[in-house]
Amino acid sequence: MLINFPSGPAFWTTNRTIAFAAFVDGVEVICELSLEAIEEHFGASRSRRDSMIAAFDRHRSRIEAVAQRVIPQRLAAGRCPLFSRDFY
């Protein structure tokens, strides 16, 4: 399984998550980082979207490393949610 992450920006979703793209064997998969994860592990303020996006940008390599580890387990759903527990 070949997993790549394009350098495009992360974005706020209506699900109240921070979303970013991954490509798995050439097929796009959307990864969604929960508010709890970005707040608990990366020091973002839940009340400020710009703080959450900035925290994602600062910690992108760690977030993508965790996504790469869990994508194979969650790919059947067609997306990859990332929870606080994934970062322990």
mmCIF file of N, CA and C in Angstrom:
data_model
loop_
_atom_site.group_PDB
_atom_site.id
_atom_site.type_symbol
_atom_site.label_atom_id
_atom_site.label_comp_id
_atom_site.label_asym_id
_atom_site.label_seq_id
_atom_site.Cartn_x
_atom_site.Cartn_y
_atom_site.Cartn_z
ATOM 1 N N MET A 1 0.857 -1.171 0.000
ATOM 2 C CA MET A 1 0.000 0.000 0.000
ATOM 3 C C MET A 1 0.904 1.235 0.000
ATOM 4 N N LEU A 2 0.762 2.066 -1.015
ATOM 5 C CA LEU A 2 1.555 3.288 -1.133
ATOM 6 C C LEU A 2 0.706 4.475 -0.671
ATOM 7 N N ILE A 3 1.174 5.167 0.362
ATOM 8 C CA ILE A 3 0.440 6.302 0.931
ATOM 9 C C ILE A 3 1.283 7.557 0.776
ATOM 10 N N ASN A 4 0.704 8.582 0.159
ATOM 11 C CA ASN A 4 1.366 9.877 -0.018
ATOM 12 C C ASN A 4 0.453 10.980 0.482
ATOM 13 N N PHE A 5 1.073 12.070 0.906
ATOM 14 C CA PHE A 5 0.328 13.237 1.364
ATOM 15 C C PHE A 5 0.726 14.434 0.510
ATOM 16 N N PRO A 6 -0.224 15.012 -0.233
ATOM 17 C CA PRO A 6 0.104 16.212 -1.006
ATOM 18 C C PRO A 6 0.333 17.388 -0.061
ATOM 19 N N SER A 7 0.986 18.403 -0.550
ATOM 20 C CA SER A 7 1.318 19.549 0.308
ATOM 21 C C SER A 7 0.201 20.589 0.385
ATOM 22 N N GLY A 8 -0.974 20.259 -0.089
ATOM 23 C CA GLY A 8 -2.088 21.204 -0.062
ATOM 24 C C GLY A 8 -2.505 21.577 1.346
ATOM 25 N N PRO A 9 -3.282 22.644 1.458
ATOM 26 C CA PRO A 9 -3.682 23.126 2.786
ATOM 27 C C PRO A 9 -4.724 22.226 3.454
ATOM 28 N N ALA A 10 -4.717 22.267 4.773
ATOM 29 C CA ALA A 10 -5.776 21.630 5.553
ATOM 30 C C ALA A 10 -6.956 22.594 5.602
ATOM 31 N N PHE A 11 -8.138 22.073 5.877
ATOM 32 C CA PHE A 11 -9.311 22.947 5.923
ATOM 33 C C PHE A 11 -10.281 22.490 7.004
ATOM 34 N N TRP A 12 -11.058 23.439 7.482
ATOM 35 C CA TRP A 12 -12.095 23.226 8.492
ATOM 36 C C TRP A 12 -13.300 22.611 7.807
ATOM 37 N N THR A 13 -13.915 21.610 8.429
ATOM 38 C CA THR A 13 -15.080 20.962 7.831
ATOM 39 C C THR A 13 -16.351 21.237 8.629
ATOM 40 N N THR A 14 -17.470 20.939 8.023
ATOM 41 C CA THR A 14 -18.750 21.068 8.718
ATOM 42 C C THR A 14 -18.895 20.011 9.812
ATOM 43 N N ASN A 15 -18.044 18.985 9.778
ATOM 44 C CA ASN A 15 -18.022 17.965 10.837
ATOM 45 C C ASN A 15 -17.255 18.443 12.063
ATOM 46 N N ARG A 16 -16.753 19.680 12.018
ATOM 47 C CA ARG A 16 -15.930 20.263 13.088
ATOM 48 C C ARG A 16 -14.628 19.486 13.260
ATOM 49 N N THR A 17 -13.998 19.211 12.117
ATOM 50 C CA THR A 17 -12.695 18.559 12.080
ATOM 51 C C THR A 17 -11.770 19.363 11.180
ATOM 52 N N ILE A 18 -10.483 19.058 11.269
ATOM 53 C CA ILE A 18 -9.508 19.599 10.333
ATOM 54 C C ILE A 18 -9.240 18.489 9.326
ATOM 55 N N ALA A 19 -9.482 18.759 8.052
ATOM 56 C CA ALA A 19 -9.341 17.738 7.019
ATOM 57 C C ALA A 19 -8.120 18.012 6.149
ATOM 58 N N PHE A 20 -7.528 16.915 5.683
ATOM 59 C CA PHE A 20 -6.401 16.999 4.755
ATOM 60 C C PHE A 20 -6.419 15.746 3.891
ATOM 61 N N ALA A 21 -5.775 15.825 2.753
ATOM 62 C CA ALA A 21 -5.829 14.729 1.788
ATOM 63 C C ALA A 21 -4.651 13.781 1.942
ATOM 64 N N ALA A 22 -4.913 12.539 1.600
ATOM 65 C CA ALA A 22 -3.892 11.509 1.435
ATOM 66 C C ALA A 22 -4.229 10.786 0.137
ATOM 67 N N PHE A 23 -3.228 10.222 -0.484
ATOM 68 C CA PHE A 23 -3.455 9.375 -1.651
ATOM 69 C C PHE A 23 -2.981 7.972 -1.309
ATOM 70 N N VAL A 24 -3.883 7.019 -1.446
ATOM 71 C CA VAL A 24 -3.586 5.622 -1.153
ATOM 72 C C VAL A 24 -3.644 4.863 -2.470
ATOM 73 N N ASP A 25 -2.491 4.389 -2.907
ATOM 74 C CA ASP A 25 -2.382 3.726 -4.213
ATOM 75 C C ASP A 25 -3.017 4.582 -5.307
ATOM 76 N N GLY A 26 -2.800 5.894 -5.221
ATOM 77 C CA GLY A 26 -3.273 6.831 -6.234
ATOM 78 C C GLY A 26 -4.699 7.317 -6.065
ATOM 79 N N VAL A 27 -5.414 6.821 -5.073
ATOM 80 C CA VAL A 27 -6.807 7.214 -4.838
ATOM 81 C C VAL A 27 -6.860 8.166 -3.643
ATOM 82 N N GLU A 28 -7.551 9.297 -3.823
ATOM 83 C CA GLU A 28 -7.634 10.280 -2.742
ATOM 84 C C GLU A 28 -8.507 9.775 -1.595
ATOM 85 N N VAL A 29 -7.995 9.967 -0.390
ATOM 86 C CA VAL A 29 -8.707 9.655 0.848
ATOM 87 C C VAL A 29 -8.633 10.902 1.716
ATOM 88 N N ILE A 30 -9.742 11.311 2.290
ATOM 89 C CA ILE A 30 -9.746 12.473 3.178
ATOM 90 C C ILE A 30 -9.528 12.006 4.610
ATOM 91 N N CYS A 31 -8.538 12.606 5.250
ATOM 92 C CA CYS A 31 -8.262 12.355 6.664
ATOM 93 C C CYS A 31 -8.870 13.504 7.456
ATOM 94 N N GLU A 32 -9.469 13.188 8.591
ATOM 95 C CA GLU A 32 -10.089 14.216 9.430
ATOM 96 C C GLU A 32 -9.572 14.104 10.853
ATOM 97 N N LEU A 33 -8.973 15.183 11.318
ATOM 98 C CA LEU A 33 -8.400 15.264 12.656
ATOM 99 C C LEU A 33 -9.439 15.858 13.600
ATOM 100 N N SER A 34 -9.733 15.144 14.681
ATOM 101 C CA SER A 34 -10.763 15.605 15.621
ATOM 102 C C SER A 34 -10.310 16.840 16.391
ATOM 103 N N LEU A 35 -11.288 17.607 16.865
ATOM 104 C CA LEU A 35 -10.984 18.776 17.698
ATOM 105 C C LEU A 35 -10.225 18.373 18.950
ATOM 106 N N GLU A 36 -10.630 17.265 19.555
ATOM 107 C CA GLU A 36 -9.956 16.810 20.774
ATOM 108 C C GLU A 36 -8.482 16.528 20.519
ATOM 109 N N ALA A 37 -8.179 15.898 19.403
ATOM 110 C CA ALA A 37 -6.781 15.573 19.094
ATOM 111 C C ALA A 37 -5.954 16.830 18.883
ATOM 112 N N ILE A 38 -6.456 17.774 18.113
ATOM 113 C CA ILE A 38 -5.680 18.990 17.825
ATOM 114 C C ILE A 38 -5.515 19.846 19.077
ATOM 115 N N GLU A 39 -6.499 19.808 19.945
ATOM 116 C CA GLU A 39 -6.442 20.583 21.182
ATOM 117 C C GLU A 39 -5.534 19.909 22.218
ATOM 118 N N GLU A 40 -5.717 18.619 22.441
ATOM 119 C CA GLU A 40 -4.975 17.907 23.486
ATOM 120 C C GLU A 40 -3.504 17.677 23.152
ATOM 121 N N HIS A 41 -3.206 17.429 21.897
ATOM 122 C CA HIS A 41 -1.840 17.041 21.538
ATOM 123 C C HIS A 41 -1.024 18.149 20.887
ATOM 124 N N PHE A 42 -1.688 19.186 20.393
ATOM 125 C CA PHE A 42 -0.956 20.203 19.646
ATOM 126 C C PHE A 42 -1.220 21.620 20.133
ATOM 127 N N GLY A 43 -1.906 21.759 21.264
ATOM 128 C CA GLY A 43 -2.063 23.049 21.918
ATOM 129 C C GLY A 43 -2.942 24.063 21.219
ATOM 130 N N ALA A 44 -3.828 23.621 20.358
ATOM 131 C CA ALA A 44 -4.711 24.554 19.655
ATOM 132 C C ALA A 44 -5.874 24.968 20.544
ATOM 133 N N SER A 45 -6.390 26.150 20.285
ATOM 134 C CA SER A 45 -7.572 26.633 20.987
ATOM 135 C C SER A 45 -8.808 26.247 20.190
ATOM 136 N N ARG A 46 -9.690 25.496 20.805
ATOM 137 C CA ARG A 46 -10.909 25.033 20.138
ATOM 138 C C ARG A 46 -11.781 26.193 19.662
ATOM 139 N N SER A 47 -11.700 27.307 20.341
ATOM 140 C CA SER A 47 -12.564 28.439 20.002
ATOM 141 C C SER A 47 -12.052 29.236 18.802
ATOM 142 N N ARG A 48 -10.859 28.898 18.306
ATOM 143 C CA ARG A 48 -10.294 29.664 17.186
ATOM 144 C C ARG A 48 -9.867 28.722 16.060
ATOM 145 N N ARG A 49 -10.575 28.781 14.951
ATOM 146 C CA ARG A 49 -10.239 27.927 13.807
ATOM 147 C C ARG A 49 -8.833 28.196 13.305
ATOM 148 N N ASP A 50 -8.427 29.484 13.284
ATOM 149 C CA ASP A 50 -7.088 29.809 12.788
ATOM 150 C C ASP A 50 -6.015 29.176 13.667
ATOM 151 N N SER A 51 -6.267 29.059 14.961
ATOM 152 C CA SER A 51 -5.336 28.404 15.880
ATOM 153 C C SER A 51 -5.229 26.914 15.563
ATOM 154 N N MET A 52 -6.344 26.298 15.221
ATOM 155 C CA MET A 52 -6.340 24.871 14.914
ATOM 156 C C MET A 52 -5.609 24.586 13.606
ATOM 157 N N ILE A 53 -5.846 25.410 12.590
ATOM 158 C CA ILE A 53 -5.151 25.231 11.310
ATOM 159 C C ILE A 53 -3.657 25.476 11.491
ATOM 160 N N ALA A 54 -3.294 26.512 12.257
ATOM 161 C CA ALA A 54 -1.877 26.810 12.508
ATOM 162 C C ALA A 54 -1.207 25.653 13.250
ATOM 163 N N ALA A 55 -1.893 25.070 14.224
ATOM 164 C CA ALA A 55 -1.340 23.924 14.954
ATOM 165 C C ALA A 55 -1.152 22.735 14.015
ATOM 166 N N PHE A 56 -2.110 22.524 13.131
ATOM 167 C CA PHE A 56 -1.960 21.454 12.137
ATOM 168 C C PHE A 56 -0.718 21.705 11.294
ATOM 169 N N ASP A 57 -0.567 22.917 10.796
ATOM 170 C CA ASP A 57 0.586 23.237 9.946
ATOM 171 C C ASP A 57 1.906 23.014 10.678
ATOM 172 N N ARG A 58 1.973 23.418 11.942
ATOM 173 C CA ARG A 58 3.209 23.255 12.727
ATOM 174 C C ARG A 58 3.549 21.790 12.985
ATOM 175 N N HIS A 59 2.527 20.951 13.103
ATOM 176 C CA HIS A 59 2.736 19.550 13.486
ATOM 177 C C HIS A 59 2.349 18.578 12.372
ATOM 178 N N ARG A 60 2.308 19.075 11.162
ATOM 179 C CA ARG A 60 1.842 18.282 10.027
ATOM 180 C C ARG A 60 2.593 16.956 9.878
ATOM 181 N N SER A 61 3.907 16.979 10.027
ATOM 182 C CA SER A 61 4.664 15.737 9.807
ATOM 183 C C SER A 61 4.263 14.655 10.814
ATOM 184 N N ARG A 62 4.052 15.007 12.070
ATOM 185 C CA ARG A 62 3.627 14.016 13.071
ATOM 186 C C ARG A 62 2.203 13.531 12.786
ATOM 187 N N ILE A 63 1.320 14.462 12.416
ATOM 188 C CA ILE A 63 -0.069 14.097 12.112
ATOM 189 C C ILE A 63 -0.115 13.146 10.916
ATOM 190 N N GLU A 64 0.666 13.445 9.879
ATOM 191 C CA GLU A 64 0.703 12.575 8.700
ATOM 192 C C GLU A 64 1.310 11.211 9.036
ATOM 193 N N ALA A 65 2.297 11.174 9.928
ATOM 194 C CA ALA A 65 2.890 9.892 10.332
ATOM 195 C C ALA A 65 1.851 9.013 11.025
ATOM 196 N N VAL A 66 1.034 9.617 11.877
ATOM 197 C CA VAL A 66 -0.032 8.859 12.545
ATOM 198 C C VAL A 66 -1.074 8.422 11.518
ATOM 199 N N ALA A 67 -1.436 9.313 10.607
ATOM 200 C CA ALA A 67 -2.404 8.952 9.565
ATOM 201 C C ALA A 67 -1.885 7.780 8.734
ATOM 202 N N GLN A 68 -0.605 7.806 8.399
ATOM 203 C CA GLN A 68 -0.031 6.716 7.609
ATOM 204 C C GLN A 68 -0.136 5.381 8.350
ATOM 205 N N ARG A 69 0.011 5.423 9.653
ATOM 206 C CA ARG A 69 -0.081 4.206 10.468
ATOM 207 C C ARG A 69 -1.519 3.675 10.544
ATOM 208 N N VAL A 70 -2.517 4.576 10.627
ATOM 209 C CA VAL A 70 -3.898 4.111 10.838
ATOM 210 C C VAL A 70 -4.725 3.980 9.557
ATOM 211 N N ILE A 71 -4.290 4.587 8.470
ATOM 212 C CA ILE A 71 -5.054 4.487 7.216
ATOM 213 C C ILE A 71 -5.351 3.032 6.842
ATOM 214 N N PRO A 72 -4.388 2.114 6.886
ATOM 215 C CA PRO A 72 -4.721 0.735 6.489
ATOM 216 C C PRO A 72 -5.849 0.113 7.321
ATOM 217 N N GLN A 73 -5.977 0.519 8.568
ATOM 218 C CA GLN A 73 -7.023 -0.030 9.435
ATOM 219 C C GLN A 73 -8.387 0.609 9.182
ATOM 220 N N ARG A 74 -8.395 1.817 8.635
ATOM 221 C CA ARG A 74 -9.656 2.564 8.503
ATOM 222 C C ARG A 74 -10.065 2.831 7.065
ATOM 223 N N LEU A 75 -9.317 2.341 6.129
ATOM 224 C CA LEU A 75 -9.550 2.637 4.722
ATOM 225 C C LEU A 75 -10.895 2.129 4.219
ATOM 226 N N ALA A 76 -11.397 1.057 4.780
ATOM 227 C CA ALA A 76 -12.673 0.493 4.325
ATOM 228 C C ALA A 76 -13.806 1.505 4.411
ATOM 229 N N ALA A 77 -13.700 2.454 5.327
ATOM 230 C CA ALA A 77 -14.735 3.479 5.482
ATOM 231 C C ALA A 77 -14.633 4.559 4.407
ATOM 232 N N GLY A 78 -13.543 4.562 3.626
ATOM 233 C CA GLY A 78 -13.376 5.554 2.568
ATOM 234 C C GLY A 78 -12.836 6.883 3.059
ATOM 235 N N ARG A 79 -12.546 6.955 4.337
ATOM 236 C CA ARG A 79 -11.955 8.152 4.920
ATOM 237 C C ARG A 79 -11.141 7.716 6.123
ATOM 238 N N CYS A 80 -10.405 8.648 6.685
ATOM 239 C CA CYS A 80 -9.534 8.282 7.800
ATOM 240 C C CYS A 80 -9.709 9.266 8.947
ATOM 241 N N PRO A 81 -10.608 8.976 9.882
ATOM 242 C CA PRO A 81 -10.723 9.837 11.054
ATOM 243 C C PRO A 81 -9.537 9.609 11.992
ATOM 244 N N LEU A 82 -9.027 10.693 12.566
ATOM 245 C CA LEU A 82 -7.935 10.622 13.536
ATOM 246 C C LEU A 82 -8.438 11.156 14.863
ATOM 247 N N PHE A 83 -8.290 10.348 15.895
ATOM 248 C CA PHE A 83 -8.780 10.690 17.220
ATOM 249 C C PHE A 83 -7.615 10.941 18.170
ATOM 250 N N SER A 84 -7.917 11.526 19.295
ATOM 251 C CA SER A 84 -6.892 11.809 20.289
ATOM 252 C C SER A 84 -6.126 10.542 20.667
ATOM 253 N N ARG A 85 -6.816 9.435 20.824
ATOM 254 C CA ARG A 85 -6.171 8.177 21.231
ATOM 255 C C ARG A 85 -5.121 7.693 20.227
ATOM 256 N N ASP A 86 -5.213 8.127 18.981
ATOM 257 C CA ASP A 86 -4.250 7.704 17.964
ATOM 258 C C ASP A 86 -2.860 8.297 18.189
ATOM 259 N N PHE A 87 -2.764 9.334 19.001
ATOM 260 C CA PHE A 87 -1.495 10.038 19.190
ATOM 261 C C PHE A 87 -0.756 9.616 20.455
ATOM 262 N N TYR A 88 -1.246 8.596 21.146
ATOM 263 C CA TYR A 88 -0.549 8.097 22.340
ATOM 264 C C TYR A 88 0.405 7.000 21.958
#
